[in-house]
Amino acid sequence: MSKNDEAWANGCEVVDAVYGAGYSEMMQPFKDHRFNQEIVNNQFGNLWADPALSIRDKRLMVLGLTTMLGRPDLIETQMTGALLNDEFTKEQLDLIPHFLLFYAGAGNASALFRGIEAAKAKVHALRQADKAAN
């Protein structure tokens, strides 16, 4: 295995740890693109993998920044990974948009709320489908 292939494989492991098993599969068709190599090899293989901060700690920072962008779709992606990893309690999920309301404003906190609710529905459906399959 080449050094680049090893970096890609390590990065994909971290992608799956952050967003859920199998998430990195959608990146495979773009493995030879520099943009995707930078994201997988460096952003995930180095930055997300760095043990100085937990995945949850990093995710909280990303959630705060993504909230400021007002992007519920990106928040849903982060929160789906968090819920699959059981990173937050129900009480914490309820508090996150309330807390950020005062820092991000009502519009952006509403986007955060919508993203969290969409992720909760998605994970619930995934778990129900998994139960039905087993």
PDB file of C-alpha atoms in Angstrom:
ATOM      1  CA  MET A   1       0.000   0.000   0.000  1.00  0.00           C
ATOM      2  CA  SER A   2       1.409   3.403  -0.976  1.00  0.00           C
ATOM      3  CA  LYS A   3       1.767   6.218   1.539  1.00  0.00           C
ATOM      4  CA  ASN A   4      -1.098   8.091  -0.152  1.00  0.00           C
ATOM      5  CA  ASP A   5      -3.336   4.993  -0.104  1.00  0.00           C
ATOM      6  CA  GLU A   6      -2.558   4.526   3.584  1.00  0.00           C
ATOM      7  CA  ALA A   7      -3.383   8.174   4.340  1.00  0.00           C
ATOM      8  CA  TRP A   8      -6.650   7.796   2.399  1.00  0.00           C
ATOM      9  CA  ALA A   9      -7.604   4.614   4.290  1.00  0.00           C
ATOM     10  CA  ASN A  10      -6.796   6.215   7.657  1.00  0.00           C
ATOM     11  CA  GLY A  11      -8.760   9.343   6.756  1.00  0.00           C
ATOM     12  CA  CYS A  12     -11.754   7.259   5.655  1.00  0.00           C
ATOM     13  CA  GLU A  13     -11.733   5.452   9.008  1.00  0.00           C
ATOM     14  CA  VAL A  14     -11.982   8.809  10.762  1.00  0.00           C
ATOM     15  CA  VAL A  15     -14.734  10.015   8.387  1.00  0.00           C
ATOM     16  CA  ASP A  16     -16.742   6.946   9.374  1.00  0.00           C
ATOM     17  CA  ALA A  17     -15.993   7.520  13.070  1.00  0.00           C
ATOM     18  CA  VAL A  18     -17.261  11.107  12.764  1.00  0.00           C
ATOM     19  CA  TYR A  19     -20.309  10.623  10.519  1.00  0.00           C
ATOM     20  CA  GLY A  20     -21.209   6.949  10.845  1.00  0.00           C
ATOM     21  CA  ALA A  21     -20.179   3.633   9.339  1.00  0.00           C
ATOM     22  CA  GLY A  22     -20.059   3.659   5.557  1.00  0.00           C
ATOM     23  CA  TYR A  23     -20.184   7.462   5.187  1.00  0.00           C
ATOM     24  CA  SER A  24     -16.762   7.527   3.496  1.00  0.00           C
ATOM     25  CA  GLU A  25     -18.019   5.300   0.672  1.00  0.00           C
ATOM     26  CA  MET A  26     -19.512   8.320  -1.109  1.00  0.00           C
ATOM     27  CA  MET A  27     -15.993   9.800  -1.353  1.00  0.00           C
ATOM     28  CA  GLN A  28     -14.463   6.766  -3.075  1.00  0.00           C
ATOM     29  CA  PRO A  29     -15.357   7.816  -6.652  1.00  0.00           C
ATOM     30  CA  PHE A  30     -13.426  11.053  -6.062  1.00  0.00           C
ATOM     31  CA  LYS A  31     -10.353   9.487  -4.459  1.00  0.00           C
ATOM     32  CA  ASP A  32      -8.035  10.796  -7.188  1.00  0.00           C
ATOM     33  CA  HIS A  33      -9.183  14.420  -6.923  1.00  0.00           C
ATOM     34  CA  ARG A  34      -6.841  16.716  -5.002  1.00  0.00           C
ATOM     35  CA  PHE A  35      -9.729  18.427  -3.233  1.00  0.00           C
ATOM     36  CA  ASN A  36     -11.051  15.159  -1.788  1.00  0.00           C
ATOM     37  CA  GLN A  37      -7.556  13.949  -0.965  1.00  0.00           C
ATOM     38  CA  GLU A  38      -6.973  17.088   1.100  1.00  0.00           C
ATOM     39  CA  ILE A  39     -10.252  16.642   2.958  1.00  0.00           C
ATOM     40  CA  VAL A  40      -9.837  12.926   3.670  1.00  0.00           C
ATOM     41  CA  ASN A  41      -6.061  12.746   4.148  1.00  0.00           C
ATOM     42  CA  ASN A  42      -5.543  15.980   6.070  1.00  0.00           C
ATOM     43  CA  GLN A  43      -8.803  17.302   7.483  1.00  0.00           C
ATOM     44  CA  PHE A  44      -9.898  13.890   8.729  1.00  0.00           C
ATOM     45  CA  GLY A  45      -6.686  11.842   8.774  1.00  0.00           C
ATOM     46  CA  ASN A  46      -4.820  14.539  10.714  1.00  0.00           C
ATOM     47  CA  LEU A  47      -7.116  17.175  12.219  1.00  0.00           C
ATOM     48  CA  TRP A  48     -10.196  15.147  13.180  1.00  0.00           C
ATOM     49  CA  ALA A  49      -7.919  12.253  14.210  1.00  0.00           C
ATOM     50  CA  ASP A  50      -5.827  14.398  16.563  1.00  0.00           C
ATOM     51  CA  PRO A  51      -6.532  13.141  20.094  1.00  0.00           C
ATOM     52  CA  ALA A  52      -5.919  16.556  21.692  1.00  0.00           C
ATOM     53  CA  LEU A  53      -9.671  17.164  21.302  1.00  0.00           C
ATOM     54  CA  SER A  54     -12.377  14.504  21.187  1.00  0.00           C
ATOM     55  CA  ILE A  55     -14.590  14.112  18.147  1.00  0.00           C
ATOM     56  CA  ARG A  56     -17.409  15.554  20.255  1.00  0.00           C
ATOM     57  CA  ASP A  57     -15.298  18.612  21.163  1.00  0.00           C
ATOM     58  CA  LYS A  58     -14.463  19.206  17.502  1.00  0.00           C
ATOM     59  CA  ARG A  59     -18.083  18.668  16.520  1.00  0.00           C
ATOM     60  CA  LEU A  60     -19.258  21.321  19.009  1.00  0.00           C
ATOM     61  CA  MET A  61     -16.893  23.838  17.410  1.00  0.00           C
ATOM     62  CA  VAL A  62     -18.119  22.907  13.925  1.00  0.00           C
ATOM     63  CA  LEU A  63     -21.734  23.170  15.081  1.00  0.00           C
ATOM     64  CA  GLY A  64     -21.137  26.665  16.402  1.00  0.00           C
ATOM     65  CA  LEU A  65     -19.527  27.782  13.176  1.00  0.00           C
ATOM     66  CA  THR A  66     -22.094  26.048  10.992  1.00  0.00           C
ATOM     67  CA  THR A  67     -24.874  27.651  13.011  1.00  0.00           C
ATOM     68  CA  MET A  68     -23.420  31.051  12.110  1.00  0.00           C
ATOM     69  CA  LEU A  69     -23.731  30.065   8.440  1.00  0.00           C
ATOM     70  CA  GLY A  70     -27.421  29.319   8.961  1.00  0.00           C
ATOM     71  CA  ARG A  71     -27.084  25.947   7.165  1.00  0.00           C
ATOM     72  CA  PRO A  72     -29.469  23.346   8.601  1.00  0.00           C
ATOM     73  CA  ASP A  73     -28.308  20.821   5.969  1.00  0.00           C
ATOM     74  CA  LEU A  74     -24.726  20.921   7.252  1.00  0.00           C
ATOM     75  CA  ILE A  75     -25.946  20.882  10.848  1.00  0.00           C
ATOM     76  CA  GLU A  76     -28.017  17.792  10.048  1.00  0.00           C
ATOM     77  CA  THR A  77     -24.882  16.021   8.777  1.00  0.00           C
ATOM     78  CA  GLN A  78     -22.953  16.840  11.955  1.00  0.00           C
ATOM     79  CA  MET A  79     -25.823  15.973  14.258  1.00  0.00           C
ATOM     80  CA  THR A  80     -26.567  12.695  12.482  1.00  0.00           C
ATOM     81  CA  GLY A  81     -22.998  11.615  13.211  1.00  0.00           C
ATOM     82  CA  ALA A  82     -23.308  12.824  16.793  1.00  0.00           C
ATOM     83  CA  LEU A  83     -26.554  10.940  17.348  1.00  0.00           C
ATOM     84  CA  LEU A  84     -25.201   7.750  15.782  1.00  0.00           C
ATOM     85  CA  ASN A  85     -22.269   8.042  18.210  1.00  0.00           C
ATOM     86  CA  ASP A  86     -24.568   8.825  21.186  1.00  0.00           C
ATOM     87  CA  GLU A  87     -22.620  12.025  21.884  1.00  0.00           C
ATOM     88  CA  PHE A  88     -25.516  14.035  23.335  1.00  0.00           C
ATOM     89  CA  THR A  89     -28.375  13.410  25.729  1.00  0.00           C
ATOM     90  CA  LYS A  90     -31.906  14.610  24.927  1.00  0.00           C
ATOM     91  CA  GLU A  91     -31.440  17.395  27.467  1.00  0.00           C
ATOM     92  CA  GLN A  92     -28.215  18.521  25.780  1.00  0.00           C
ATOM     93  CA  LEU A  93     -29.854  18.458  22.342  1.00  0.00           C
ATOM     94  CA  ASP A  94     -32.626  20.701  23.652  1.00  0.00           C
ATOM     95  CA  LEU A  95     -30.133  23.103  25.228  1.00  0.00           C
ATOM     96  CA  ILE A  96     -27.779  23.537  22.248  1.00  0.00           C
ATOM     97  CA  PRO A  97     -30.061  25.750  20.093  1.00  0.00           C
ATOM     98  CA  HIS A  98     -31.336  27.585  23.164  1.00  0.00           C
ATOM     99  CA  PHE A  99     -27.783  28.381  24.267  1.00  0.00           C
ATOM    100  CA  LEU A 100     -26.638  29.466  20.795  1.00  0.00           C
ATOM    101  CA  LEU A 101     -29.738  31.638  20.333  1.00  0.00           C
ATOM    102  CA  PHE A 102     -27.983  34.388  22.283  1.00  0.00           C
ATOM    103  CA  TYR A 103     -24.740  34.138  20.310  1.00  0.00           C
ATOM    104  CA  ALA A 104     -25.949  33.322  16.795  1.00  0.00           C
ATOM    105  CA  GLY A 105     -29.294  35.115  16.671  1.00  0.00           C
ATOM    106  CA  ALA A 106     -32.791  33.748  16.223  1.00  0.00           C
ATOM    107  CA  GLY A 107     -32.519  33.019  12.496  1.00  0.00           C
ATOM    108  CA  ASN A 108     -29.305  31.030  12.781  1.00  0.00           C
ATOM    109  CA  ALA A 109     -30.427  29.261  15.962  1.00  0.00           C
ATOM    110  CA  SER A 110     -33.626  28.303  14.132  1.00  0.00           C
ATOM    111  CA  ALA A 111     -31.493  26.733  11.388  1.00  0.00           C
ATOM    112  CA  LEU A 112     -29.625  24.845  14.115  1.00  0.00           C
ATOM    113  CA  PHE A 113     -32.911  23.656  15.617  1.00  0.00           C
ATOM    114  CA  ARG A 114     -34.159  22.486  12.192  1.00  0.00           C
ATOM    115  CA  GLY A 115     -30.888  20.646  11.542  1.00  0.00           C
ATOM    116  CA  ILE A 116     -31.025  18.894  14.913  1.00  0.00           C
ATOM    117  CA  GLU A 117     -34.660  17.879  14.428  1.00  0.00           C
ATOM    118  CA  ALA A 118     -33.937  16.566  10.914  1.00  0.00           C
ATOM    119  CA  ALA A 119     -31.005  14.530  12.256  1.00  0.00           C
ATOM    120  CA  LYS A 120     -33.140  13.123  15.071  1.00  0.00           C
ATOM    121  CA  ALA A 121     -35.779  12.014  12.560  1.00  0.00           C
ATOM    122  CA  LYS A 122     -33.140  10.522  10.252  1.00  0.00           C
ATOM    123  CA  VAL A 123     -31.421   8.546  13.020  1.00  0.00           C
ATOM    124  CA  HIS A 124     -34.770   7.375  14.383  1.00  0.00           C
ATOM    125  CA  ALA A 125     -35.710   6.068  10.907  1.00  0.00           C
ATOM    126  CA  LEU A 126     -32.303   4.391  10.505  1.00  0.00           C
ATOM    127  CA  ARG A 127     -32.636   2.661  13.867  1.00  0.00           C
ATOM    128  CA  GLN A 128     -36.208   1.556  13.122  1.00  0.00           C
ATOM    129  CA  ALA A 129     -35.086   0.106   9.773  1.00  0.00           C
ATOM    130  CA  ASP A 130     -32.187  -1.636  11.504  1.00  0.00           C
ATOM    131  CA  LYS A 131     -34.573  -3.155  14.087  1.00  0.00           C
ATOM    132  CA  ALA A 132     -36.917  -4.338  11.337  1.00  0.00           C
ATOM    133  CA  ALA A 133     -34.024  -5.954   9.460  1.00  0.00           C
ATOM    134  CA  ASN A 134     -32.851  -7.869  12.548  1.00  0.00           C
TER     135      ASN A 134
END
